[in-house]
CSV table of C-alpha atoms in Angstrom, one decimal:
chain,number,residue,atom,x,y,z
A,1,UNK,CA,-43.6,-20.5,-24.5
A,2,UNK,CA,-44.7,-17.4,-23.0
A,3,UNK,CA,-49.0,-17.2,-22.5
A,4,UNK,CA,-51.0,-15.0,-24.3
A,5,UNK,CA,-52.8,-12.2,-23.1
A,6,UNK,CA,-55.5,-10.0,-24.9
A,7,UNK,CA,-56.1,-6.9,-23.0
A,8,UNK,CA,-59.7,-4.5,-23.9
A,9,UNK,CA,-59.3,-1.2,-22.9
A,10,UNK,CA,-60.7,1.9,-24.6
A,11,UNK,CA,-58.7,4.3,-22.8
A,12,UNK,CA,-54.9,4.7,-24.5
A,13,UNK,CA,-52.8,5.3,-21.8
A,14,UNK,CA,-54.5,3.0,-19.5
A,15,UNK,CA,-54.3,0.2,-22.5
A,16,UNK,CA,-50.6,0.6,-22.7
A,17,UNK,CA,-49.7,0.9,-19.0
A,18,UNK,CA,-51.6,-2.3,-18.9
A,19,UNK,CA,-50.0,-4.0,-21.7
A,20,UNK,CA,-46.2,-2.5,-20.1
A,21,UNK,CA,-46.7,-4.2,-16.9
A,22,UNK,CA,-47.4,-7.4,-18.2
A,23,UNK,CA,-44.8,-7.3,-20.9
A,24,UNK,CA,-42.6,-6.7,-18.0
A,25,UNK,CA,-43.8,-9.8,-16.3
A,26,UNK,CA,-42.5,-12.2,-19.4
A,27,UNK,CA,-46.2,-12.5,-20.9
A,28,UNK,CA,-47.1,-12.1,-25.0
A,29,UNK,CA,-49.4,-9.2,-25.3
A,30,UNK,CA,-52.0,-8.7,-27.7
A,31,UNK,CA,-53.9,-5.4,-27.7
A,32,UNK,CA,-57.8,-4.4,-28.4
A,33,UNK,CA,-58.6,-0.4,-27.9
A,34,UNK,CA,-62.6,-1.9,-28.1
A,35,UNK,CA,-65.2,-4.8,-27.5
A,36,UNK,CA,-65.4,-4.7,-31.4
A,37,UNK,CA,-62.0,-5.9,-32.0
A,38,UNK,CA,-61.2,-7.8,-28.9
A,39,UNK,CA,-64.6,-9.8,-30.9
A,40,UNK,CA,-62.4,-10.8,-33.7
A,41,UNK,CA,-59.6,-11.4,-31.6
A,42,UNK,CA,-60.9,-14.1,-30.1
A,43,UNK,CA,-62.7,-16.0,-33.0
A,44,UNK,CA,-59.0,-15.9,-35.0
A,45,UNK,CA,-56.8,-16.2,-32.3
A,46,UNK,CA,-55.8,-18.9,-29.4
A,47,UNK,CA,-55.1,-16.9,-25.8
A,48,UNK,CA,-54.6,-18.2,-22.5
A,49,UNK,CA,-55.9,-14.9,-20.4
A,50,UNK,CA,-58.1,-11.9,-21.3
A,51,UNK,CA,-58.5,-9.0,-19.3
A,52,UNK,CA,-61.1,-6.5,-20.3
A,53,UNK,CA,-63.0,-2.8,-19.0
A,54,UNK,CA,-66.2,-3.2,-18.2
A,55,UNK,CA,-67.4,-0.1,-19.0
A,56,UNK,CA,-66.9,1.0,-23.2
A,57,UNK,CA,-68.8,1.9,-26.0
A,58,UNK,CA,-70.7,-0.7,-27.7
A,59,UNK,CA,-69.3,-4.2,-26.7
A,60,UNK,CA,-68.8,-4.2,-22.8
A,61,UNK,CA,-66.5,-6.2,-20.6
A,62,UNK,CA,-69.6,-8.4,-20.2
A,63,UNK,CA,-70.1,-9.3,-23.7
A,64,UNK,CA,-66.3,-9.6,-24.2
A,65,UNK,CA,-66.3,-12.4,-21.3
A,66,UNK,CA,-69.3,-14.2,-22.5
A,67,UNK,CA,-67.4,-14.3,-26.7
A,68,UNK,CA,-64.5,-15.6,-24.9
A,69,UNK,CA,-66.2,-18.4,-23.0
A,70,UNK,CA,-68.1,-19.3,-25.8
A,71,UNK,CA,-64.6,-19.5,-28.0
A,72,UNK,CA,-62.8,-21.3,-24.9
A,73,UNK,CA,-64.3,-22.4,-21.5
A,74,UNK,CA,-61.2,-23.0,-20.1
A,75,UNK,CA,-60.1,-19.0,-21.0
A,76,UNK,CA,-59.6,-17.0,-17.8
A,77,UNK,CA,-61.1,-13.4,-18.3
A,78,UNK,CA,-60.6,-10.8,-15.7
A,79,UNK,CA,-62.5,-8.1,-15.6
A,80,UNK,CA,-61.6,-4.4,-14.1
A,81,UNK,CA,-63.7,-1.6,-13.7
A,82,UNK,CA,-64.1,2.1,-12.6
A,83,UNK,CA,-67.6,2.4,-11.1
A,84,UNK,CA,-67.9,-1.1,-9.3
A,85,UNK,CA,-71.5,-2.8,-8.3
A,86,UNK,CA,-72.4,-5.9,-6.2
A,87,UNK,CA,-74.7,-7.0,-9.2
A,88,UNK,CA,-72.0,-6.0,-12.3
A,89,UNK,CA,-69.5,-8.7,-9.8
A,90,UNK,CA,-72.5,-11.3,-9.3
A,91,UNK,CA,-72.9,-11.7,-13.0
A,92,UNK,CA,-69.7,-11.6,-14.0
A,93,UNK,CA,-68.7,-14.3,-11.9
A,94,UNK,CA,-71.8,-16.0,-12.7
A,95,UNK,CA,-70.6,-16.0,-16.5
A,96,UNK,CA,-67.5,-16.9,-15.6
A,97,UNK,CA,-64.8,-14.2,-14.6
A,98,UNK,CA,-62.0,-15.6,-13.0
A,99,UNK,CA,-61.5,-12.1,-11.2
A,100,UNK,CA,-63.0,-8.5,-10.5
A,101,UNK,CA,-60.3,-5.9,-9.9
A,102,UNK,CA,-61.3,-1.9,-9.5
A,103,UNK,CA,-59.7,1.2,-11.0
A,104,UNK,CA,-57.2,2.5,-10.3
A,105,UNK,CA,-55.4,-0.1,-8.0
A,106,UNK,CA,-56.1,-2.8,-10.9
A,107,UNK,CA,-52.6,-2.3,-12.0
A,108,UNK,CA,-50.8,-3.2,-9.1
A,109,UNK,CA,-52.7,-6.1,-8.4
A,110,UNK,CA,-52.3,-7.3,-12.0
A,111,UNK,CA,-49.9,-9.2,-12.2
A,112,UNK,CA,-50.0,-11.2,-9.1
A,113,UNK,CA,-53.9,-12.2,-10.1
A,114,UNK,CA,-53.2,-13.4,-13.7
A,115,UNK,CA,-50.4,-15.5,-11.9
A,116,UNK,CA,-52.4,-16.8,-9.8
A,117,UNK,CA,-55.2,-17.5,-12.2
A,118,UNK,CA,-52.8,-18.9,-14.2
A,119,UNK,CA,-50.9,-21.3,-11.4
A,120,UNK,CA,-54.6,-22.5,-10.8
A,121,UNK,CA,-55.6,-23.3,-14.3
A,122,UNK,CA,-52.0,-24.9,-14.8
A,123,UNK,CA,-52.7,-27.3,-11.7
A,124,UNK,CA,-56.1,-28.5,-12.9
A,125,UNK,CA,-54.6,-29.1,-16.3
A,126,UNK,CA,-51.7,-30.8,-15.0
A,127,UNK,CA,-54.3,-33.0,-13.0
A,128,UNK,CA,-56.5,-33.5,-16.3
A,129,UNK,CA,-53.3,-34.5,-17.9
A,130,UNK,CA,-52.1,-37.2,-15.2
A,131,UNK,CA,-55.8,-38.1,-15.5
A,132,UNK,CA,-55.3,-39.3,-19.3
A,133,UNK,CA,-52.0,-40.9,-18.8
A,134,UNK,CA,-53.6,-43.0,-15.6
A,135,UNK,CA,-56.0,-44.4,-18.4
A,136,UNK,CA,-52.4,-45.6,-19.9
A,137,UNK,CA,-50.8,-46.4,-16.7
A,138,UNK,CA,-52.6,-49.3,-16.0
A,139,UNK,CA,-50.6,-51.8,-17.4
A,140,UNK,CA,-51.8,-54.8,-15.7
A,141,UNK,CA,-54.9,-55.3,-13.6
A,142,UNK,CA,-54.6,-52.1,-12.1
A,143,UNK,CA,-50.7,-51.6,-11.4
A,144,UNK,CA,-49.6,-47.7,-11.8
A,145,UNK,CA,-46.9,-46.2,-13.1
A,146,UNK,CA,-44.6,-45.2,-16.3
A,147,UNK,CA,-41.6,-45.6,-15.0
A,148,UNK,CA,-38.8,-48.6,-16.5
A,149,UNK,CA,-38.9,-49.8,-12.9
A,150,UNK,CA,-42.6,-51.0,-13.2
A,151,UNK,CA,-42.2,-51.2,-16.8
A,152,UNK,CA,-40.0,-54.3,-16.0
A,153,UNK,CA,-41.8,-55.5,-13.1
A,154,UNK,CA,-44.7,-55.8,-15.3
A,155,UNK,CA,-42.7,-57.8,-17.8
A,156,UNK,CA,-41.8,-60.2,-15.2
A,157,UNK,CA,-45.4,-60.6,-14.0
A,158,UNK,CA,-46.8,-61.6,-17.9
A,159,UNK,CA,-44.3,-64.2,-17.7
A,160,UNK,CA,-44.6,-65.2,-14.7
A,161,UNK,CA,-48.4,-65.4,-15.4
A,162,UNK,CA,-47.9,-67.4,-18.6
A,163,UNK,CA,-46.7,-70.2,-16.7
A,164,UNK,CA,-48.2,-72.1,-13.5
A,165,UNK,CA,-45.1,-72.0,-11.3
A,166,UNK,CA,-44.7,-71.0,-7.8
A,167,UNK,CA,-43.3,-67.5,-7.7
A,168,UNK,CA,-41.6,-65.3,-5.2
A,169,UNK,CA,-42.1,-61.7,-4.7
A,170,UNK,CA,-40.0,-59.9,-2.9
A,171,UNK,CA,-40.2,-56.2,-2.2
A,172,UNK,CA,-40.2,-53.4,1.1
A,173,UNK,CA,-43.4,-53.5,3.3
A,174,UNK,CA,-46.1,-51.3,1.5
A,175,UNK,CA,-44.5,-51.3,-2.4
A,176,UNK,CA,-47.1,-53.7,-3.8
A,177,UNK,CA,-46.2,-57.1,-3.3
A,178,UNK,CA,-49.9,-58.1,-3.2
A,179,UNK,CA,-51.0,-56.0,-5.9
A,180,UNK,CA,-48.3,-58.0,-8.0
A,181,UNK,CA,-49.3,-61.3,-6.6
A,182,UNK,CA,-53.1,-60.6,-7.7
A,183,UNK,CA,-52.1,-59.4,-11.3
A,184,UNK,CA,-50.0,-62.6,-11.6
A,185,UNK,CA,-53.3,-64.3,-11.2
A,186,UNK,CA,-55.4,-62.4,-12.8
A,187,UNK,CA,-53.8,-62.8,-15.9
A,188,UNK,CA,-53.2,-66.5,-15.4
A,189,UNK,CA,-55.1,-69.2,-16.4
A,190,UNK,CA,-56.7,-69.4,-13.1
A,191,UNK,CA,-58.3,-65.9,-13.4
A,192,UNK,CA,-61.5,-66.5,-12.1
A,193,UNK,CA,-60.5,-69.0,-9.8
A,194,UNK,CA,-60.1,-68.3,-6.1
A,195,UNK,CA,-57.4,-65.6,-5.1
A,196,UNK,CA,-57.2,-66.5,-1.4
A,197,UNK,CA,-54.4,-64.5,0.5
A,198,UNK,CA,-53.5,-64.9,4.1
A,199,UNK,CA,-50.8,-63.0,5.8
A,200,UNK,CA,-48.2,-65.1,7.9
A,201,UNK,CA,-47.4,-62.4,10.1
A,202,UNK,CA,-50.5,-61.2,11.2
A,203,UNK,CA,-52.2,-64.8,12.5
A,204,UNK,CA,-51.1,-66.1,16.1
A,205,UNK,CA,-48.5,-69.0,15.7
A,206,UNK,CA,-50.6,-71.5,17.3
A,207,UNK,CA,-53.7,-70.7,14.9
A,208,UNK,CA,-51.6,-70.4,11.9
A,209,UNK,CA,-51.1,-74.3,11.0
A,210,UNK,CA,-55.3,-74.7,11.1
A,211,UNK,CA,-55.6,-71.7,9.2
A,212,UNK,CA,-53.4,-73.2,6.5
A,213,UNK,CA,-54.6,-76.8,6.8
A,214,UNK,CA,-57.8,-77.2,8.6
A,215,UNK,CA,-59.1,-79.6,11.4
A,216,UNK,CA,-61.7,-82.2,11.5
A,217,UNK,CA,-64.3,-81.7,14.8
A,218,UNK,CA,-62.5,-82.7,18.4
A,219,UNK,CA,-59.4,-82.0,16.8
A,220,UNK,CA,-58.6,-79.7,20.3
A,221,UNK,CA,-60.2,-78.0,22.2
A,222,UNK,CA,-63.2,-75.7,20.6
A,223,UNK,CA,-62.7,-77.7,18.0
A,224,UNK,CA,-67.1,-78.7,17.2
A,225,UNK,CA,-66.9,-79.2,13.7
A,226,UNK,CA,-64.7,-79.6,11.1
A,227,UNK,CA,-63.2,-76.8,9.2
A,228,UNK,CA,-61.8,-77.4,5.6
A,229,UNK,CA,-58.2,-74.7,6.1
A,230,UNK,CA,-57.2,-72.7,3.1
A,231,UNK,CA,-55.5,-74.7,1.0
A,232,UNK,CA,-58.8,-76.4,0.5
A,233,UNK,CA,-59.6,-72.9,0.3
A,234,UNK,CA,-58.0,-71.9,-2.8
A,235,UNK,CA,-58.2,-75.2,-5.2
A,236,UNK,CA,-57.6,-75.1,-8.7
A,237,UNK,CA,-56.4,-71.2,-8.1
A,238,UNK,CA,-54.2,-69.2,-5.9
A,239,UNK,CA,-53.0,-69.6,-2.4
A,240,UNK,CA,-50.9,-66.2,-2.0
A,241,UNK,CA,-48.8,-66.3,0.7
A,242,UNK,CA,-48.0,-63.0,1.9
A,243,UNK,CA,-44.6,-62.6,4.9
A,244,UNK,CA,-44.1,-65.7,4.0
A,245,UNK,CA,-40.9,-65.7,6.0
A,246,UNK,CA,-42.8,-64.8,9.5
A,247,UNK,CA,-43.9,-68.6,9.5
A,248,UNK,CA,-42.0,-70.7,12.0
A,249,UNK,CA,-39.4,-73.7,10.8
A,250,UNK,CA,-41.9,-76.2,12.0
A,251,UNK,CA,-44.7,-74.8,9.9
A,252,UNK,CA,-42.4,-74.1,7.0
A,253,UNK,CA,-42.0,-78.3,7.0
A,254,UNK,CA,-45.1,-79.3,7.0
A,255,UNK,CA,-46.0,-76.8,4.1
A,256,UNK,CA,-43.6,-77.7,2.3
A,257,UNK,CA,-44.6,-81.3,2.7
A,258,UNK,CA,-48.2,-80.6,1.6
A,259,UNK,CA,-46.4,-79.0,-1.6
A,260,UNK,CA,-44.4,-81.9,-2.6
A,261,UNK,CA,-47.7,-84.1,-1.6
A,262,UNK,CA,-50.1,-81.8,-3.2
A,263,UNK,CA,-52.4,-82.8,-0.2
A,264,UNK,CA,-52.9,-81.7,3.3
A,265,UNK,CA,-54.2,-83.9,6.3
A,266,UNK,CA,-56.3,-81.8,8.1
A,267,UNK,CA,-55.4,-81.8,12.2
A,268,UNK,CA,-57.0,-84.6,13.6
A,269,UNK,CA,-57.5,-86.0,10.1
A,270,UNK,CA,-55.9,-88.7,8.5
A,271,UNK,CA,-57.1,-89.2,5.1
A,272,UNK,CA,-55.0,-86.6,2.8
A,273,UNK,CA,-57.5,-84.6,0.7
A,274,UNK,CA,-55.9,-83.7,-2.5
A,275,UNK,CA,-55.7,-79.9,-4.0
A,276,UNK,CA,-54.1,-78.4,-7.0
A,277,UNK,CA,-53.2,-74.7,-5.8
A,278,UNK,CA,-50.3,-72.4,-7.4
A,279,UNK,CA,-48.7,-70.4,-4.6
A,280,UNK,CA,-47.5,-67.0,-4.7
A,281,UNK,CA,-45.3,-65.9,-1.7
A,282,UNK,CA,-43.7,-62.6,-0.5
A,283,UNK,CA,-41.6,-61.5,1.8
A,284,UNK,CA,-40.1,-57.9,2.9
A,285,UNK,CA,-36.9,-60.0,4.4
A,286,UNK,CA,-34.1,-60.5,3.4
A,287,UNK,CA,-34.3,-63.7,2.5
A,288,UNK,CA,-30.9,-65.0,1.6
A,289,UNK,CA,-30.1,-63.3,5.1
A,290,UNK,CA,-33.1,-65.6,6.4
A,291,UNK,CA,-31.4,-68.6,4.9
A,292,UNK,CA,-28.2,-68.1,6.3
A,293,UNK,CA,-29.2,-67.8,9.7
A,294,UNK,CA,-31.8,-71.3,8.9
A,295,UNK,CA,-34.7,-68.8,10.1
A,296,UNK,CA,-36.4,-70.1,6.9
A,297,UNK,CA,-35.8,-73.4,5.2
A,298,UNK,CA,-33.7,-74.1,2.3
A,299,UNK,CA,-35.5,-76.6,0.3
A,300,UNK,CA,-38.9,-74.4,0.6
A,301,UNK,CA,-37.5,-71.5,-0.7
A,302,UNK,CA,-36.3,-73.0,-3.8
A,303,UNK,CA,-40.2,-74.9,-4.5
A,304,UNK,CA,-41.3,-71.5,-3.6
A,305,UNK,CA,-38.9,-69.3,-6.1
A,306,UNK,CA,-39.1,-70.8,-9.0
A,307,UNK,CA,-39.6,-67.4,-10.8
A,308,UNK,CA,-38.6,-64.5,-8.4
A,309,UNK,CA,-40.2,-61.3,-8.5
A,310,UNK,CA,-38.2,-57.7,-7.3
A,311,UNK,CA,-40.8,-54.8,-6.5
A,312,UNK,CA,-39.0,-51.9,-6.2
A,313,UNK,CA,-39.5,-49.1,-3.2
A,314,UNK,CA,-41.1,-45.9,-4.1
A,315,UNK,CA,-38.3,-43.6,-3.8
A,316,UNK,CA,-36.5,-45.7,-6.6
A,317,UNK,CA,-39.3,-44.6,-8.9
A,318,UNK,CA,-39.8,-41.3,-8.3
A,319,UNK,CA,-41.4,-40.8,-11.8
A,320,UNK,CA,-44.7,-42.4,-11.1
A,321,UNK,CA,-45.6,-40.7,-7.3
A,322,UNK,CA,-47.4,-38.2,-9.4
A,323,UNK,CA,-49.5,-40.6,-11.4
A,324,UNK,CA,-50.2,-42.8,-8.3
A,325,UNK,CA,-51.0,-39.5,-6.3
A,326,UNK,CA,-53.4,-38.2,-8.9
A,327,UNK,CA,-55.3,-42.0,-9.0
A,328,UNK,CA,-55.4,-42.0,-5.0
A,329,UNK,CA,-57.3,-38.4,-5.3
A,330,UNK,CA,-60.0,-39.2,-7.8
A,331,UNK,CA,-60.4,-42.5,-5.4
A,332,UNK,CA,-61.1,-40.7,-2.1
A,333,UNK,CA,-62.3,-37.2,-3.6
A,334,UNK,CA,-65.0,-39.9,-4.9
A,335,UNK,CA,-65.6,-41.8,-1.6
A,336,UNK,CA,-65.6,-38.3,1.0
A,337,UNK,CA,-67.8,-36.7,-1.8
A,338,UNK,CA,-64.9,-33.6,-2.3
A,339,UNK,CA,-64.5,-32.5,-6.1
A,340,UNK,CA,-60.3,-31.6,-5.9
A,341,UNK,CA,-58.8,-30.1,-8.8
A,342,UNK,CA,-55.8,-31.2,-8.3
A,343,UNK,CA,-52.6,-30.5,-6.0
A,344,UNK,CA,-50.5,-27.5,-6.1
A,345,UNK,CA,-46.6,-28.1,-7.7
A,346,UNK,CA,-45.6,-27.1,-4.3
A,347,UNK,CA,-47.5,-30.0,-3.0
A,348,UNK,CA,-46.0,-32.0,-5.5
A,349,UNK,CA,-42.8,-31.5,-5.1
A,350,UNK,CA,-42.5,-32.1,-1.3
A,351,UNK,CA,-44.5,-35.8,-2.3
A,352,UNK,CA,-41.3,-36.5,-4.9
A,353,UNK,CA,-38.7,-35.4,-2.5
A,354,UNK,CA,-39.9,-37.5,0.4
A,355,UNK,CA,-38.0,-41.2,0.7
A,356,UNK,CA,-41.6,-42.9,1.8
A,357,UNK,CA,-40.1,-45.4,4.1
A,358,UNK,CA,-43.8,-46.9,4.1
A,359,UNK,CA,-43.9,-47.0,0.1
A,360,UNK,CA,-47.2,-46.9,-1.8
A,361,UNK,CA,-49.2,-47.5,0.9
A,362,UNK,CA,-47.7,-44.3,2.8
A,363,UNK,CA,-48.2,-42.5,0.1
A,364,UNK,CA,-51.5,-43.7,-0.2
A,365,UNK,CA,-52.4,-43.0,3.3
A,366,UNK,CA,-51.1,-39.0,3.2
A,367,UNK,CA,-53.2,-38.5,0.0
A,368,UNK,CA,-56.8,-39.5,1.9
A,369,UNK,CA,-55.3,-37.2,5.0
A,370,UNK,CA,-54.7,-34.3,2.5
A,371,UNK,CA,-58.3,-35.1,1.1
A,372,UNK,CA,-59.9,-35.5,4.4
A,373,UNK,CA,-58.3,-32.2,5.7
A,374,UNK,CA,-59.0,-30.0,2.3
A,375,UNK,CA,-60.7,-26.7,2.5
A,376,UNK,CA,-60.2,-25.7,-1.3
A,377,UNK,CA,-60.2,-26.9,-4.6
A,378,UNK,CA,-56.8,-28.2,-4.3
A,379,UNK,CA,-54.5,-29.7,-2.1
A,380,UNK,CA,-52.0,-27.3,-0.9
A,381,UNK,CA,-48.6,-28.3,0.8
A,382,UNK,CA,-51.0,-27.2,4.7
A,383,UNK,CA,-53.0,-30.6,3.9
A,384,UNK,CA,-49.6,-32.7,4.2
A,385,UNK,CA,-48.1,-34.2,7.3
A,386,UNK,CA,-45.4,-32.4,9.0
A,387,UNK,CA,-43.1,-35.3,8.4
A,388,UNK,CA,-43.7,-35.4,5.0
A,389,UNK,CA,-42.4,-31.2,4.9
A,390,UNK,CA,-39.8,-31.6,6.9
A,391,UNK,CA,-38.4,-34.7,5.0
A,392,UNK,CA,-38.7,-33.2,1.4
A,393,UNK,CA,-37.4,-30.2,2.5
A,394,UNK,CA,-33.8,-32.0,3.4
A,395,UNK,CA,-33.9,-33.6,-0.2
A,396,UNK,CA,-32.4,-30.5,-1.5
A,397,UNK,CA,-31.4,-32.3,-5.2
A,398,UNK,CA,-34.9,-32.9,-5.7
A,399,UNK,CA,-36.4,-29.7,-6.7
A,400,UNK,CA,-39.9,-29.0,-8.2
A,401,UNK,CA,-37.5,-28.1,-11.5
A,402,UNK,CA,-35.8,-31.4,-11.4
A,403,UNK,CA,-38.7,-33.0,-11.2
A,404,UNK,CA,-40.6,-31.6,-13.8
A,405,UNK,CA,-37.5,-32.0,-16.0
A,406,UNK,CA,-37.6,-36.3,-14.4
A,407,UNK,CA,-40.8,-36.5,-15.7
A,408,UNK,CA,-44.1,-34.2,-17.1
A,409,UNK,CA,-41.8,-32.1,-19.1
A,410,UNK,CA,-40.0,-35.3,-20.4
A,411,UNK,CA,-43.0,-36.9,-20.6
A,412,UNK,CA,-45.3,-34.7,-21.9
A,413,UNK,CA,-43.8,-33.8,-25.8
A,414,UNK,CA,-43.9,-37.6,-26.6
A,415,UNK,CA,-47.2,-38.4,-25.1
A,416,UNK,CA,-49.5,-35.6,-27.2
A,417,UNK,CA,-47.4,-36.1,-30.0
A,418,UNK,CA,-48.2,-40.0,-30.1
A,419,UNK,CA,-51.7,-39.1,-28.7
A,420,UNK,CA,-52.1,-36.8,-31.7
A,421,UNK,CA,-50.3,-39.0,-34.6
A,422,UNK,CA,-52.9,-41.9,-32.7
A,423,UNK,CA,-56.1,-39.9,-34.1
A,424,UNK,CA,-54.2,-38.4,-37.5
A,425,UNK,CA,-53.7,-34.9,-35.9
A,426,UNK,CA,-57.6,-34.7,-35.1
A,427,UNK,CA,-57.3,-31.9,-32.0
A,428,UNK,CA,-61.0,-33.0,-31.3
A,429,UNK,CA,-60.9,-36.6,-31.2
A,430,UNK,CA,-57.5,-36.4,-29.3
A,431,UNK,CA,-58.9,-34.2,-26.8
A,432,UNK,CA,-61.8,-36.7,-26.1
A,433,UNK,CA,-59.6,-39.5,-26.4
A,434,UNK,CA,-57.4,-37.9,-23.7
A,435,UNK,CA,-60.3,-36.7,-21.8
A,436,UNK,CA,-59.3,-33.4,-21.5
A,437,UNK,CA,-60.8,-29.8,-22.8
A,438,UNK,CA,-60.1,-29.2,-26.0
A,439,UNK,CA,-58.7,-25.9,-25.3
A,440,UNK,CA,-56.6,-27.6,-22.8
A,441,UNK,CA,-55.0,-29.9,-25.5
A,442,UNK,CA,-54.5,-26.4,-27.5
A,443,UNK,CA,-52.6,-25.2,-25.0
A,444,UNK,CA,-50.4,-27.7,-24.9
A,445,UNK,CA,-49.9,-27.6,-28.3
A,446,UNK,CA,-48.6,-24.3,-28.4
A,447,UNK,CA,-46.5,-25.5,-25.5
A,448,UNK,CA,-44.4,-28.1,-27.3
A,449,UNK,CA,-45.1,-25.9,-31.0
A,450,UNK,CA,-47.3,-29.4,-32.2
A,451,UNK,CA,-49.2,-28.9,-34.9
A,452,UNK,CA,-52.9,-30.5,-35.9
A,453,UNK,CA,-51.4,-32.4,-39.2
C-alpha cells in the first residue's frame, strides 16, 4: 500500500506541481491549500509524511508541524520555505522536522528526501518490530529464532530436559551447541544445580585427565594439595562436555569407566568418591566418521547418546539472522553506550546472503564490529567486513526481495493479526504489548488492510 502524503501549500500552482511530482513517484496524495485545513486533516486522517510552507496566512508551517506531532510522533513533516532563516531551521528541527528544503529547488529534491525519510523511518520500524518478536523468540532460556529449524531443536531440548539421560549434541563450531546444552539444564530438574562446562579441546592433553578427575597432594610433581577435578565439580547437576571428541582414546576409557562406576579416583587416590552428574557432550565431528576410524570409542558414544541432539548451521536458517542480528545490537549498542536504530535493508540483506562458515558466533562477532565502527544511527553495509560483501554479493538467489518475501513479509500479516486478535483488536494495548509506537502499529495496519475489531 502506497504511503500517504498531506501536502500545505497556499500557492495553487506550486500545490499541484508538488502533489504531480510525488504522484509520479507512486505516493497517495492528499491536498491542503492552508494550515486551517491541513488542521483537520490530521485529526481525521492517518498519513505517513507531511510536507508543508512555512510561510501562509493564519496557521504556519510551524504550527502545522507541531498538530502533526501532537496527532503522531512518529509522522515525518518536512518543511519548505521561500525566505529561509538559521532560527526558522533551529526550531523546526527542534519541534521535530525531519527536513528543511528552500524555494524554488524544493521540488527537485523532493522526492529523493521523502524517500529517504521514509527508508529511515521504515528501518527503525523494522527494528522496533524484530524488537517485539525477540520478546517471542525466546523460546527456551534465551535460544533465538522463528524458524522450524529451531522450532524443532527446541522440541528436542524439552524432551531431552524432561528426562535425566545423557545427551549428545552435535552441531558446526559456533551454531550453539552450548547454548543448547545450558537450556537442557536449565529446564531440567537440576536447574539450579551446578552447570560446569569444560572444553576438551582447548586443555593440554596431559592436564586434561586432572581437570576431569582431580589429584590428591604429591600426586606429581607441583602437585601441594589435593584438588577435588570436575566431576566432583558438578554433583547432583551437569558436567557439559563440550568437543567431546578432541579427548584422547585413553581418556575416553577411563571416563567412561567413571560413568559406568558413577565414581572417580582421583590421581594418586585410591578410595573412589562417588557423584551423581548428567553429562551433556558435543562435538562439531563427524562422529560416525570418528567411530569408524576408532578415533573415539564405541561403547562411550552410545552411554553418551542416549538422546542425540542436531543444531543446525546458520545458513540452513536464514529466517532467524535478522532476529539474532537485531538481539546482538540492543546487546552491544547497550554495552559501547551507542543508541542504533537499527540496520539499513542493504545491510540486511548482505548478513542473509552470507553462508557464515563460523555460524552464530560469526555473526555475532560482525554485529559488535559494525557497532564498534558506527558513525550514524544505523548500521550501514560500510560497518561490515569486506568478506562479509564480497561473500553476499556471490549469493545472487538471495536478494533483499527474496528475503523479505522468506521472512518479515511472511511473517509480519500473521504476527499483528494474532498480536491484535491477542488484545480483542485494542490498537493501544497491542502497541504496548508489542512495544512499539502506536502510530507505528497503525502503519502496519494499513499495510496488511487489518482492522481494530
Amino acid at each position: 500500500m502506497a504511503e500517504r502524503i498531506l501536502v500545505v501549500e497556499d500557492s495553487p500552482d506550486v500545490l499541484e506541481a508538488y502533489a504531480e511530482t510525488l504522484s509520479g513517484g507512486g505516493y497517495e496524495v492528499v491536498k491542503a491549500s492552508s494550515g486551517k485545513v491541513a488542521e483537520e486533516i490530521l485529526r481525521t486522517s492517518a498519513l505517513d509524511v507531511v510536507i508543508t510552507d512555512l510561510k501562509m496566512p493564519g496557521i504556519g508551517g510551524l504550527e502545522v508541524l507541531r498538530i502533526a506531532k501532537a496527532t503522531d510522533a512518529e509522522i515525518i513533516v518536512i518543511l519548505i520555505t521561500g525566505f529561509p532563516t538559521v532560527e526558522t531551521a533551529v526550531e523546526a528541527m527542534k519541534v521535530g522536522a525531519s527536513d528543511y528544503l528552500m524555494k524554488p529547488s524544493a521540488i527537485k529534491q523532493l522526492l529523493a528526501v521523502v524517500e529517504g525519510a521514509l527508508e529511515k523511518r521504515r528501518t527503525r520500524e523494522a527494528h522496533a518490530f524484530l524488537r517485539s518478536q525477540l520478546g517471542r523468540s525466546f523460546m527456551l532460556s534465551g535460544i533465538i529464532g522463528r524458524s522450524q529449524a529451531m522450532l524443532t531443536v527446541c522440541d528436542d531440548i524439552r524432551r531431552a530436559a524432561s528426562v535425566d539421560a545423557n545427551v549428545l549434541i552435535l552441531g558446526e563450531s559456533g551454531a550453539g551447541k552450548e547454548v543448547v546444552a545450558r537450556a537442557t539444564h536449565d529446564n531440567s530438574s537440576r536447574q539450579g544445580r551446578p552447570f560446569v562446562a569444560i572444553n576438551c579441546g582447548a586443555i593440554p592433553r596431559e592436564l586434561m585427565e586432572a581437570e576431569l578427575f582431580g589429584h590428591e597432594r604429591g600426586a606429581f610433581t607441583g602437585a601441594q594439595f589435593s584438588r577435588e577435578g570436575l566431576l566432583e565439580a558438578a554433583d547432583g547437576g551437569t558436567l557439559f562436555l563440550d568437543e567431546v571428541g578432541e579427548l584422547c582414546v585413553p581418556l575416553q576409557a577411563k571416563l567412561l569407566r567413571a560413568l559406568e562406576e558413577g565414581a572417580v579416583r582421583r590421581l594418586g587416590g585410591r578410595e573412589p568418591i562417588p557423584f551423581n552428574v548428567r553429562f551433556l557432550a558435543s562435538t562439531n565431528r563427524d562422529i560416525h566418521e570418528e567411530l569408524r576410524k576408532e578415533r573415539f570409542r564405541q561403547d562411550l558414544f552410545f552411554r553418551l547418546k542416549v538422546i542425540e541432539i542436531h543444531v543446525p548451521p546458520l545458513r540452513q536458517r536464514r529466517e532467524d539472522i535478522p532476529l539474532l542480528a537485531a538481539h546482538f545490537l540492543d546487546r552491544y549498542g547497550a554495552r559501547y553506550g551507542r543508541r542504533i536504530d537499527g540496520m539499513t535493508r542493504e545491510a540486511v540483506e548482505l548478513l542473509i546472503g552470507y553462508e557464515w562458515p563460523g555460524n552464530v558466533r560469526e555473526l555475532k562477532n560482525v554485529v559488535e564490529r559494525a557497532v564498534a565502527y558506527v558513525r550514524g544511527p544505523f548500521i550501514t553495509t560500510e560497518e561490515l567486513p569486506e568478506v562479509v560483501v564480497r561473500g553476499a554479493r556471490r549469493q545472487d538467489r538471495y536478494t533483499f526481495h527474496g528475503w523479505k518475501q522468506m521472512t518479515l513479509e511472511r511473517q509480519e500479516k500473521e504476527f499483528l493479526e494474532k498480536a491484535l486478535a491477542e488484545h480483542s483488536g485494542n490498537v493501544t494495548q497491542t502497541a504496548k504489548a508489542l512495544g512499539v509506537h502506536r502510530s507505528t502499529l497503525q502503519r502496519l495496519m494499513r499495510r496488511w488492510n487489518l482492522s481494530a475489531s
